[in-house]
Coordinates of C-alpha atoms (C1' of nucleotides) in Angstrom, one line a residue:
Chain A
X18 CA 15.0 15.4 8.1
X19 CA 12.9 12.6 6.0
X20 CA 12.2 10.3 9.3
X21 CA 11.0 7.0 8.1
X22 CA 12.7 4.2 9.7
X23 CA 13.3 0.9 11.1
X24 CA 14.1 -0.7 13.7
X25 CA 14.6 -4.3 13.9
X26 CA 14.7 -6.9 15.6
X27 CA 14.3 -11.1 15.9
X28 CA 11.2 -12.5 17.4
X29 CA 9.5 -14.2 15.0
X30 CA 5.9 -14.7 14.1
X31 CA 3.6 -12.7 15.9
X32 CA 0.3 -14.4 16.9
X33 CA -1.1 -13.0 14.0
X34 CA 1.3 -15.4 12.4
X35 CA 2.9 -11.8 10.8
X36 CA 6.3 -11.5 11.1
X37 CA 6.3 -9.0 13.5
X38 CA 6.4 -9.3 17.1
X39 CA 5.2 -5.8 17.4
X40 CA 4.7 -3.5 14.5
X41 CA 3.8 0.2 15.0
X42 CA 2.6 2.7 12.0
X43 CA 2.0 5.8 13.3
X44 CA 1.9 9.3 12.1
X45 CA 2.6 12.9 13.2
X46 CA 4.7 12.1 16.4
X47 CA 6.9 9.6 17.7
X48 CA 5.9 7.7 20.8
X49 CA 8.9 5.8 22.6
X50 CA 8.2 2.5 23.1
X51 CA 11.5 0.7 24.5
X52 CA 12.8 -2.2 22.6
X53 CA 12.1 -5.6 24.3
X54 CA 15.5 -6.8 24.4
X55 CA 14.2 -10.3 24.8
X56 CA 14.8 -12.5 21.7
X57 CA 16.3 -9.9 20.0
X58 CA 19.7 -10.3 18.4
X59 CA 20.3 -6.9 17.3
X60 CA 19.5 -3.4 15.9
X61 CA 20.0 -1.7 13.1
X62 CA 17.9 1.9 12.1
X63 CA 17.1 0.3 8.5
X64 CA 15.7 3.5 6.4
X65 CA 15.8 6.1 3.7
X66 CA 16.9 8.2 6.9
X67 CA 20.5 7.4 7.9
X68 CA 19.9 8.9 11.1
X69 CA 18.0 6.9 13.8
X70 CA 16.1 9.1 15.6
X71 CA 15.6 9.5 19.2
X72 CA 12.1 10.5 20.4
X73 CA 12.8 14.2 20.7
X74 CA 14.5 14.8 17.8
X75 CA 11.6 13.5 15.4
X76 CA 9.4 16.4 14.1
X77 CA 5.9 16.3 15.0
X78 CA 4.9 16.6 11.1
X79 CA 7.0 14.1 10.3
X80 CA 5.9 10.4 9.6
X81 CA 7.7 8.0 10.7
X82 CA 7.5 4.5 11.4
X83 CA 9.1 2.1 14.0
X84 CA 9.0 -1.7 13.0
X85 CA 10.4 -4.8 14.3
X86 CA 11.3 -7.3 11.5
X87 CA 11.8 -10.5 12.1
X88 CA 15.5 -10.8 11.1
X89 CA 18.4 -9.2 12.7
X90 CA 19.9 -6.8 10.4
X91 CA 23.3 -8.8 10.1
X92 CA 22.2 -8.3 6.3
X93 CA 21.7 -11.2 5.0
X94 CA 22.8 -13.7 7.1
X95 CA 23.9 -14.9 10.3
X96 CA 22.5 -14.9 13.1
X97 CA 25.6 -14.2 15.2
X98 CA 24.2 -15.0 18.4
X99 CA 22.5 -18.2 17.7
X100 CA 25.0 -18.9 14.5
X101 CA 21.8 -19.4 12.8
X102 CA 21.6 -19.1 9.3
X103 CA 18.7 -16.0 8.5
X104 CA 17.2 -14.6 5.4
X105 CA 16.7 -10.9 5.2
X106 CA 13.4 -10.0 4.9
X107 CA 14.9 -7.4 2.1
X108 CA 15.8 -11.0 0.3
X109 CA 12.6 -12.2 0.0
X110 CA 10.9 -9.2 -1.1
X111 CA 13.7 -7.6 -2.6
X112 CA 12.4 -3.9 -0.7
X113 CA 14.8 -1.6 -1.8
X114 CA 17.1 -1.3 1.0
X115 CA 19.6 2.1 1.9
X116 CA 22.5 2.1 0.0
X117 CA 25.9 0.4 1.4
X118 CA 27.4 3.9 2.4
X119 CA 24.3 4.1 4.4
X120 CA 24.6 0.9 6.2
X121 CA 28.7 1.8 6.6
X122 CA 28.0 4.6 8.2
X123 CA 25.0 4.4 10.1
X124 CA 25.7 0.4 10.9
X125 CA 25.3 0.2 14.9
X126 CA 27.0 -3.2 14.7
X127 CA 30.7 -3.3 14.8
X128 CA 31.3 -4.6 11.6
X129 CA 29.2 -2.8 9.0
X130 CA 32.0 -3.8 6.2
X131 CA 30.2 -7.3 5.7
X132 CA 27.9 -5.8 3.4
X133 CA 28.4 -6.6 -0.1
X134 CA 27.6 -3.4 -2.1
X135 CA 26.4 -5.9 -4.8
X136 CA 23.6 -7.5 -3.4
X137 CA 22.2 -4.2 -2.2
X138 CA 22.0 -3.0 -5.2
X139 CA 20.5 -6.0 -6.6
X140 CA 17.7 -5.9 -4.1
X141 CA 17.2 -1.8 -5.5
X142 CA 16.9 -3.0 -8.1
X143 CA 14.9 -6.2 -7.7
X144 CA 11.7 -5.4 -6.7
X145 CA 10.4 -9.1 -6.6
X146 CA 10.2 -11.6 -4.0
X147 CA 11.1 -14.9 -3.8
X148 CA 7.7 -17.1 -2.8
X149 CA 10.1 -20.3 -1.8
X150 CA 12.3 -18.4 0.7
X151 CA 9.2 -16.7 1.8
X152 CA 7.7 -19.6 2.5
X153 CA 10.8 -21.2 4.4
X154 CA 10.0 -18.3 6.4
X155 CA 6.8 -19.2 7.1
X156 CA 5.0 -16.5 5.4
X157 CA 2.2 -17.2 3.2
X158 CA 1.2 -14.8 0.1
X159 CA -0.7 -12.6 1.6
X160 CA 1.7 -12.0 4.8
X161 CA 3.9 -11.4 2.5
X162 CA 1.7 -9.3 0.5
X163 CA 1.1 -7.8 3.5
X164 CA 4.6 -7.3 4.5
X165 CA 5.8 -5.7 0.7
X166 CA 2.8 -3.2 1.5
X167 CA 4.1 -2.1 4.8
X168 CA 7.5 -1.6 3.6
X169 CA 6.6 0.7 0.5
X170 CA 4.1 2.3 2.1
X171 CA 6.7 3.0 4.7
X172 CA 9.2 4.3 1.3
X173 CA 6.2 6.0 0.1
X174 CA 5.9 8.1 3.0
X175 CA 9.4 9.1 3.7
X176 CA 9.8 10.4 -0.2
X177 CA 6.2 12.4 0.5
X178 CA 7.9 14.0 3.8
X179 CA 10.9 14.7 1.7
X180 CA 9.6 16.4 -1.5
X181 CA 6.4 18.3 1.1
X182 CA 9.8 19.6 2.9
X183 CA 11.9 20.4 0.3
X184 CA 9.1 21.9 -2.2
X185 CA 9.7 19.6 -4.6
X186 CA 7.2 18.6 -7.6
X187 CA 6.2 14.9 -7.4
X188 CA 7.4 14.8 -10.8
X189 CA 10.9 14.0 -11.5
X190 CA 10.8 15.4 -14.7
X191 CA 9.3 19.0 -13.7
X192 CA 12.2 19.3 -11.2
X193 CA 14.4 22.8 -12.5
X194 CA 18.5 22.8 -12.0
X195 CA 16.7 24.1 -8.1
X196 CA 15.1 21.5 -7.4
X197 CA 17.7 19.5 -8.0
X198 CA 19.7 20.9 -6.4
X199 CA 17.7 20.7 -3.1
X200 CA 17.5 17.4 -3.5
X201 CA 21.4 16.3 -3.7
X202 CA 22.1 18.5 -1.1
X203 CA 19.1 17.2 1.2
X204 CA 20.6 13.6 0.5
X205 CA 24.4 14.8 1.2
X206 CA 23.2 16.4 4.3
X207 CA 20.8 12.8 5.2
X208 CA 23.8 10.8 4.4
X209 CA 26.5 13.6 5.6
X210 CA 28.5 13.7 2.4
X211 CA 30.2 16.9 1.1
X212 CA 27.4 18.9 -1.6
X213 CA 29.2 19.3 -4.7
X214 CA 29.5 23.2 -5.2
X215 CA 27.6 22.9 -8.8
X216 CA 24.6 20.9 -8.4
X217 CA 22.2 22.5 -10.0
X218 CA 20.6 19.2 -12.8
X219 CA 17.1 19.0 -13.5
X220 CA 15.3 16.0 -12.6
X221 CA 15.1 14.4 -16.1
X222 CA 19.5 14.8 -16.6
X223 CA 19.5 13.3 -12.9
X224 CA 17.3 10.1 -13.9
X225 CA 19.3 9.6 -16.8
X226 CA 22.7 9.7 -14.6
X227 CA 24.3 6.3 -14.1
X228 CA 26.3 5.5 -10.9
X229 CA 29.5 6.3 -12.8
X230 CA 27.7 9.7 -13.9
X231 CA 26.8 10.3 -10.1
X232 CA 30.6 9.3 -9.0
X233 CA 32.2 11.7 -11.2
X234 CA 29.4 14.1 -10.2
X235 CA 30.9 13.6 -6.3
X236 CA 33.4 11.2 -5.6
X237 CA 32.4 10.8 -2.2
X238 CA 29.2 9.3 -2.1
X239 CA 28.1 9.7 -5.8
X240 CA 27.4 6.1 -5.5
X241 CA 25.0 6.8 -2.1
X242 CA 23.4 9.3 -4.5
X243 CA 22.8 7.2 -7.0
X244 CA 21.2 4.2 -5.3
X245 CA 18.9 6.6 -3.3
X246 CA 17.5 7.6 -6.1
X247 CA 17.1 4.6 -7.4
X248 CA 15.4 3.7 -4.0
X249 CA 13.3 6.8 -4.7
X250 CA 12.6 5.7 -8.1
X251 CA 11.9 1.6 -7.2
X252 CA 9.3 2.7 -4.1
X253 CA 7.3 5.3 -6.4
X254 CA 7.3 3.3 -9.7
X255 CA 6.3 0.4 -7.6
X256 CA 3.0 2.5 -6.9
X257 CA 2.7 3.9 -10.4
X258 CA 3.9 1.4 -12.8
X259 CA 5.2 2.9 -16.2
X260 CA 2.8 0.7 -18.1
X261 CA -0.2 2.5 -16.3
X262 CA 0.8 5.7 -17.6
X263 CA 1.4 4.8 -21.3
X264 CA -2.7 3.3 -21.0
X265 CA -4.2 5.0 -23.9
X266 CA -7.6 5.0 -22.0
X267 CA -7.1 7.9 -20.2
X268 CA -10.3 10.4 -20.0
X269 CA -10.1 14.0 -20.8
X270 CA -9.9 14.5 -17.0
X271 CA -6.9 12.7 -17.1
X272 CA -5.3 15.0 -19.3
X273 CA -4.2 17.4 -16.2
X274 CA -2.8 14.5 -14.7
X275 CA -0.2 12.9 -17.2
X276 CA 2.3 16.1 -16.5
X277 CA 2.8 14.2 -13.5
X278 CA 3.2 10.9 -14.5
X279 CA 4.8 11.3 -17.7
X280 CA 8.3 10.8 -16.2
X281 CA 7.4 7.7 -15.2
X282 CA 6.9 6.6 -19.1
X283 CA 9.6 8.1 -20.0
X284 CA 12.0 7.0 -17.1
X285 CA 11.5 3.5 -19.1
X286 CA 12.0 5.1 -22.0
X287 CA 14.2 7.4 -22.0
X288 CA 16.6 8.0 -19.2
X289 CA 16.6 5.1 -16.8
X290 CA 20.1 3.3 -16.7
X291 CA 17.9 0.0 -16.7
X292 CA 16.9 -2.1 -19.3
X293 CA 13.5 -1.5 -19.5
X294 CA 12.8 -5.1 -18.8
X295 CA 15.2 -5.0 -16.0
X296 CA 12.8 -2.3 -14.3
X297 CA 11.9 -3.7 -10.9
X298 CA 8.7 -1.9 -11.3
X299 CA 7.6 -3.6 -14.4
X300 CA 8.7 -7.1 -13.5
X301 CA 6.9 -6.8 -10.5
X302 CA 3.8 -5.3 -11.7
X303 CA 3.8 -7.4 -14.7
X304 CA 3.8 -11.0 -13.3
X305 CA 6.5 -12.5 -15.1
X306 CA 8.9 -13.2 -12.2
X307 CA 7.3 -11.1 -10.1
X308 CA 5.0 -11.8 -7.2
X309 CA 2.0 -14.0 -8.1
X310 CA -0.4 -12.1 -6.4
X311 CA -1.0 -9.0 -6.5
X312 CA -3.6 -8.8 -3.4
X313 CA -1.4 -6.4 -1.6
X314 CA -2.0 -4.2 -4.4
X315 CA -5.5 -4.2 -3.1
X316 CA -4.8 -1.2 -1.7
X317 CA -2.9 0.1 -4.4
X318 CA -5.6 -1.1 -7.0
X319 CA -3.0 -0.8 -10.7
X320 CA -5.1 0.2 -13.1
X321 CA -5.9 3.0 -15.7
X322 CA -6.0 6.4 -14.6
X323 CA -9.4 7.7 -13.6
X324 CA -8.9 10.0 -10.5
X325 CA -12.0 11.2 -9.6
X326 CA -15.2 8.6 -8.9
X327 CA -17.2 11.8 -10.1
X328 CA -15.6 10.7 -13.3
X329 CA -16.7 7.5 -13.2
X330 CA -20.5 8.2 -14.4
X331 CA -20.4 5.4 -17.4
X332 CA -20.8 2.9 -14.5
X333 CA -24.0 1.0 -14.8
X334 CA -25.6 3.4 -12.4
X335 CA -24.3 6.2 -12.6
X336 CA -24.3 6.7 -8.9
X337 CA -21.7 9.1 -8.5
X338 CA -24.1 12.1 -9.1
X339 CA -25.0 12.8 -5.7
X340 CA -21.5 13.0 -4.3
X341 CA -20.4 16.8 -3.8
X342 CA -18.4 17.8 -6.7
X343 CA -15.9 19.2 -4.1
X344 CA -15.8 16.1 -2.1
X345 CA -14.8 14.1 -5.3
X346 CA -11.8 16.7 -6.4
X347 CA -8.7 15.7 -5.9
X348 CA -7.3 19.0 -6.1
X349 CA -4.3 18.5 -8.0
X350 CA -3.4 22.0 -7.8
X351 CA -3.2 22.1 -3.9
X352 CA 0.4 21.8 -3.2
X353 CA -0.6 20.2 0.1
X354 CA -3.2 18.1 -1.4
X355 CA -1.8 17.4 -4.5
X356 CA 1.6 16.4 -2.8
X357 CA -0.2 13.9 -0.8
X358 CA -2.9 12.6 -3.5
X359 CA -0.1 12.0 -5.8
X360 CA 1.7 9.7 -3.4
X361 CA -1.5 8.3 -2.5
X362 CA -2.2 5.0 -3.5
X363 CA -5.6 5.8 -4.6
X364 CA -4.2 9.1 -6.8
X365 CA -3.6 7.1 -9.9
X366 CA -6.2 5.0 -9.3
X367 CA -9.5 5.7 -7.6
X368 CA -10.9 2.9 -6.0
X369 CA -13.8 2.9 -8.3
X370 CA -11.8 2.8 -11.4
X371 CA -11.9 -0.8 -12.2
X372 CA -15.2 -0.8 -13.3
X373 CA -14.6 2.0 -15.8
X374 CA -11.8 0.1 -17.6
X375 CA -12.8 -3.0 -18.6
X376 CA -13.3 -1.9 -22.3
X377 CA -9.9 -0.4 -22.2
X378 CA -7.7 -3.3 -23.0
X379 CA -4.8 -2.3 -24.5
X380 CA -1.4 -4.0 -23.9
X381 CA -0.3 -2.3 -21.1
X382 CA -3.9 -2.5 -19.5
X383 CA -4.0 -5.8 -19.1
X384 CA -1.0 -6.3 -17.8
X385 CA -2.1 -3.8 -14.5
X386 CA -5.5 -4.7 -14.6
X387 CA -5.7 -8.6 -14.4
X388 CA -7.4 -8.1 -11.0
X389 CA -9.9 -6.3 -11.8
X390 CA -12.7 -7.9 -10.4
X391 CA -11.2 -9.4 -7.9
X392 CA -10.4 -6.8 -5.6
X393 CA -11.8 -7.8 -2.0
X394 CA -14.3 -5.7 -0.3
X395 CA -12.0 -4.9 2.7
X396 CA -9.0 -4.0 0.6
X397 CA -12.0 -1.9 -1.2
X398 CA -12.8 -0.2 2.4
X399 CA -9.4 0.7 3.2
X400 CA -8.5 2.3 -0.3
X401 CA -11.9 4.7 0.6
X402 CA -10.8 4.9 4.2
X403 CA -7.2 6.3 2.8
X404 CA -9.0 9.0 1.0
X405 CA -10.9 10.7 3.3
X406 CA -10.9 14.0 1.8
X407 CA -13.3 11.9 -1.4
X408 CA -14.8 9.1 1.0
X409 CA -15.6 10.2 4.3
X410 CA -19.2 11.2 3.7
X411 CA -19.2 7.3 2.5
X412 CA -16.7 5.7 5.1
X413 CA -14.2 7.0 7.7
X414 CA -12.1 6.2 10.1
X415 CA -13.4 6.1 14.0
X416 CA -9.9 4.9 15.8
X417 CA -7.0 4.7 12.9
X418 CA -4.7 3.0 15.2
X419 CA -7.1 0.7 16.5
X420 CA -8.6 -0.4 13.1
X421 CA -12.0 1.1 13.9
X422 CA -14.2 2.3 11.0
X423 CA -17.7 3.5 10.3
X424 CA -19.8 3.5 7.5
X425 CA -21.5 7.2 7.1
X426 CA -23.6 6.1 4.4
X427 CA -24.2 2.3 3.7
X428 CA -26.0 3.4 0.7
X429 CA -23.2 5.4 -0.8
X430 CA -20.7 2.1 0.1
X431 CA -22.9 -0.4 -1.4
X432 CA -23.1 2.1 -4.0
X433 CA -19.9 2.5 -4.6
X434 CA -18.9 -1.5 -3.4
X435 CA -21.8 -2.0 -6.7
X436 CA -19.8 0.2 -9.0
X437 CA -16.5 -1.2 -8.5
X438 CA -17.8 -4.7 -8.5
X439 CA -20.4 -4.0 -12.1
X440 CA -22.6 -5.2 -9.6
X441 CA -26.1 -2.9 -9.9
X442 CA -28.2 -4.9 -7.3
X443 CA -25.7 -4.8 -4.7
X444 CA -26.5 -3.3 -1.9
X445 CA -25.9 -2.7 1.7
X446 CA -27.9 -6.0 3.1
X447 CA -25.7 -7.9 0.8
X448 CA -22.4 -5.9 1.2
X449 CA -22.7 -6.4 4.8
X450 CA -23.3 -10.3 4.4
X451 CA -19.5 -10.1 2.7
X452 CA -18.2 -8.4 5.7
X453 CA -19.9 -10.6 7.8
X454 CA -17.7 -13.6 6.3
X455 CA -14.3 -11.4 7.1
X456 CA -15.4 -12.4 11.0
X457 CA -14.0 -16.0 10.8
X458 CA -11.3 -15.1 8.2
X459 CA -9.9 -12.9 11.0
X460 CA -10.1 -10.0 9.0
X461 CA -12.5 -7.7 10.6
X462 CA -14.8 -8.0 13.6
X463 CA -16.9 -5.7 15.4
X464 CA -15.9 -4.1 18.1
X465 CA -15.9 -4.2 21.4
X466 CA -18.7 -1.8 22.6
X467 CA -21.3 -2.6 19.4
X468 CA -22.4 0.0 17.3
X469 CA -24.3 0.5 14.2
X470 CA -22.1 0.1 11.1
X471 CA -18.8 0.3 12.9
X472 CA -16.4 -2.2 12.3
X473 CA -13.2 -2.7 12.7
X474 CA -10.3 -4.4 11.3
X475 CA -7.9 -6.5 12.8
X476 CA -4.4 -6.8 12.6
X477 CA -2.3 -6.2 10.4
X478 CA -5.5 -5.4 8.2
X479 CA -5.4 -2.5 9.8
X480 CA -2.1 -1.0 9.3
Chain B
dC68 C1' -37.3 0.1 10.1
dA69 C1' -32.5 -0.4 9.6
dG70 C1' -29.0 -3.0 11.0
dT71 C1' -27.0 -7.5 12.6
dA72 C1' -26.1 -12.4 12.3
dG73 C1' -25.5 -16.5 9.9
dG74 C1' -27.1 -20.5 6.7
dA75 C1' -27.2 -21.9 2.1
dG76 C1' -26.9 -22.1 -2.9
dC77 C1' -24.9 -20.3 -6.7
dC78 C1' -21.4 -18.1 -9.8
dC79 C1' -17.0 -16.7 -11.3
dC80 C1' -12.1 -16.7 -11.5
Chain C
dG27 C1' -11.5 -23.9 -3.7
dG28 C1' -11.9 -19.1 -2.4
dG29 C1' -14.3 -15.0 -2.6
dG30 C1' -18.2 -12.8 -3.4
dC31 C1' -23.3 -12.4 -4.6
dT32 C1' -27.9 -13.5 -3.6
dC33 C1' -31.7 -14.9 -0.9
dC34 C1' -33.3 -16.2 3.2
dT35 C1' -34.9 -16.3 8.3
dA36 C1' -34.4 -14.7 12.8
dC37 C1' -33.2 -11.3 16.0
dT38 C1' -32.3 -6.6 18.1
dG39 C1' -32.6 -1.7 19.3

DNA sequence: CAGTAGGAGCCCC
DNA sequence: GGGGCTCCTACTG
């Protein structure tokens, strides 16, 4: 059972000024914490999941992730204890949220029939957030940014767990009438709906199925299929916009890659019951209406494909050439690796990359890769520390909960910091003056007990 | 010697 | 103006 969820509660901003009281992100297996019932106003398990899970029943390889949001899940409204009037977090960011079936039958409150089906499905399909209520909310950009990024990566995650379990390709459009069909029954077992007895569609006839299509397909809950998948599709588009994949910049290394990002072209294209401009993906990713900045995407650096940093040689230095050819592979082929590179915000785009695709400015370039350049050295370290397999010999992780992170080789980061930035003198003396100013930004410290090139970041920079 | 710390000027977006 | 680069001095282990 996919086990990402949520559970929410009302406490307001933390002292971080995030909008979480508490927020845990952990991996692997689920520690009980009990909910602090003071301040709270209700719980709802908010996920892909319907099931809320209790401690045991969570598998150990299973990631999951236990939140408290700031809003009581009375979607989109009232506070009914205080009779004060809320916004969903889901309004401001527009998250995709479970479809209504989900929240009817997995509501905990007594009234799940408040819902309107309507505005669900906007926010699917809506992947944008709305700065002014945000603000209302007291959230600036970058809590916010912060906030989208928890909440995909959380998506992210719980669609990994799903295809790792079901054996499915990453690729919607490399799913076979099988793999299909382990998908819609996985989904009518999640959301306890009766499997239709033919279900056997490959993934390109189910992206091209409209709501109607999926209703006719099963009448009960054809309408919970549909939506999931859009949820599916909204969370993993959001990672790999359709625009990135149509770059025409792509190196011959990227050749083995576009199998599995094709469908994400041609979901635009093609098959996707949206407009193309209507794609929540595209708006978001493409600034008009979307969010104004992109720094959560930090992380998530958009830009053209270059997956390997062994790849990225036409850098002013060429500094790449020491790094062990194995280290660099992504190993695409490695169902376990592959499965997880490919959801992996650095898959598409390694966090070198930038530097390699200034001189590619086509259309759909510019449009992902108006940052460039302005990526900031932490959101650099964490996209290397979330790739250990490639960066660990450069940077790694000493105490993942706890934010705590050493630099193996400041050459190789300044190296690499040099490289991403076009920046040929940098090096570490410099690199480390940068982190240096993250102390009084609040953004990373070091720790505690002092050690050579450990540092660590501080919430939420380290979630 | 390498790393840490922080001031200051500058550039770029 | 913010973020980062660069250069600098002083200090530490």
């Amino acid at each position: 059972m996919a086990a990402a969820y949520c559970e929410t509660q009302f406490h307001g901003l933390n002292q971080f000024g995030f909008p979480f009281n508490n927020f845990e992100y952990k991996y692997g297996s689920y520690s009980s914490s009990p909910m602090n019932g003071a301040g709270s106003v209700g719980h709802r398990w908010n996920s892909l999941s319907p099931e809320p899970h209790s401690g045991t029943e969570s598998t150990a390889s299973t990631p999951f992730v236990k939140s408290e949001f700031p809003f009581d899940d009375d979607l989109f409204g009232i506070d009914q204890v205080n009779n004060v009037n809320k916004q969903h977090p889901m309004d401001m960011c527009h998250v995709p949220v479970p479809p209504l079936e989900y929240n009817r039958r997995f509501a905990k409150d007594a009234d799940g029939t408040s819902f309107v089906k309507n505005e669900i499905e906007e926010n699917i399909l809506n992947f944008n957030v709305n700065p002014e209520i945000a603000q209302d909310n007291g959230l600036d950009t970058q809590q916010m940014d912060i906030y989208r990024d928890l909440i995909l990566r959380h998506l992210i995650q719980d669609i990994s767990t799903t295809c790792a379990k079901l054996g499915l390709p990453t690729d919607f459009y490399l799913w076979t009438p099988e793999h299909g069909a382990r998908w819609i029954n996985e989904m009518c077992q999640q959301f306890t709906l009766q499997p239709p007895r033919n279900c056997f569609v490959t993934g390109r006839v189910l992206l091209g199925m409209s709501q109607k299509d999926f209703e006719m397909f099963l009448p009960e809950g054809g309408d919970t299929l549909h939506a999931q998948l859009q949820v599916w599709k909204t969370a993993f588009e959001s990672y790999h916009p359709p625009a990135t994949m149509q770059s025409s910049g792509m190196t011959a290394a990227d050749n083995n890659m576009q199998s599995k990002t094709n469908w994400m072209a041609n979901t635009n294209n093609q098959t996707n019951t949206m407009a193309a401009g209507e794609n929540p993906a595209h708006q978001f990713f493409n600034g008009n209406g979307g969010y104004p900045n992109m720094s959560m995407s930090g992380f998530f650096q958009q830009g053209t494909v270059l997956p390997s940093p062994s790849n990225s040689d036409t850098s002013s230095n060429g500094s790449s050439q020491d790094m062990n050819d194995d280290d660099m592979d992504i190993h695409m082929n490695t169902p376990n690796c592959g499965l997880s590179n490919f959801f992996h915000p650095g898959y598409m785009n390694s966090p070198l990359d930038s530097m390699c695709n200034g001189s590619e400015g086509d259309d759909d370039d510019r449009a992902y890769t108006r940052h460039q350049g302005t990526v900031h050295l932490w959101q650099f370290i964490r996209e290397l520390l979330d790739q250990p397999k490639q960066y660990s010999n450069c940077v790694r992780w000493v105490d993942r909960d706890e934010g705590t992170f050493k630099i193996e080789s400041s050459l190789l980061l300044a190296r690499y910091w040099g490289q991403r930035k076009n920046r040929s003198q940098m090096n570490y003396d410099k690199l480390s003056r940068s982190l240096r100013q993250y102390y009084k930004k609040g953004i990373i410290q070091k720790p505690e007990k002092k050690q050579r090139l450990v540092y660590k970041f501080l919430p939420p920079y380290n979630m």
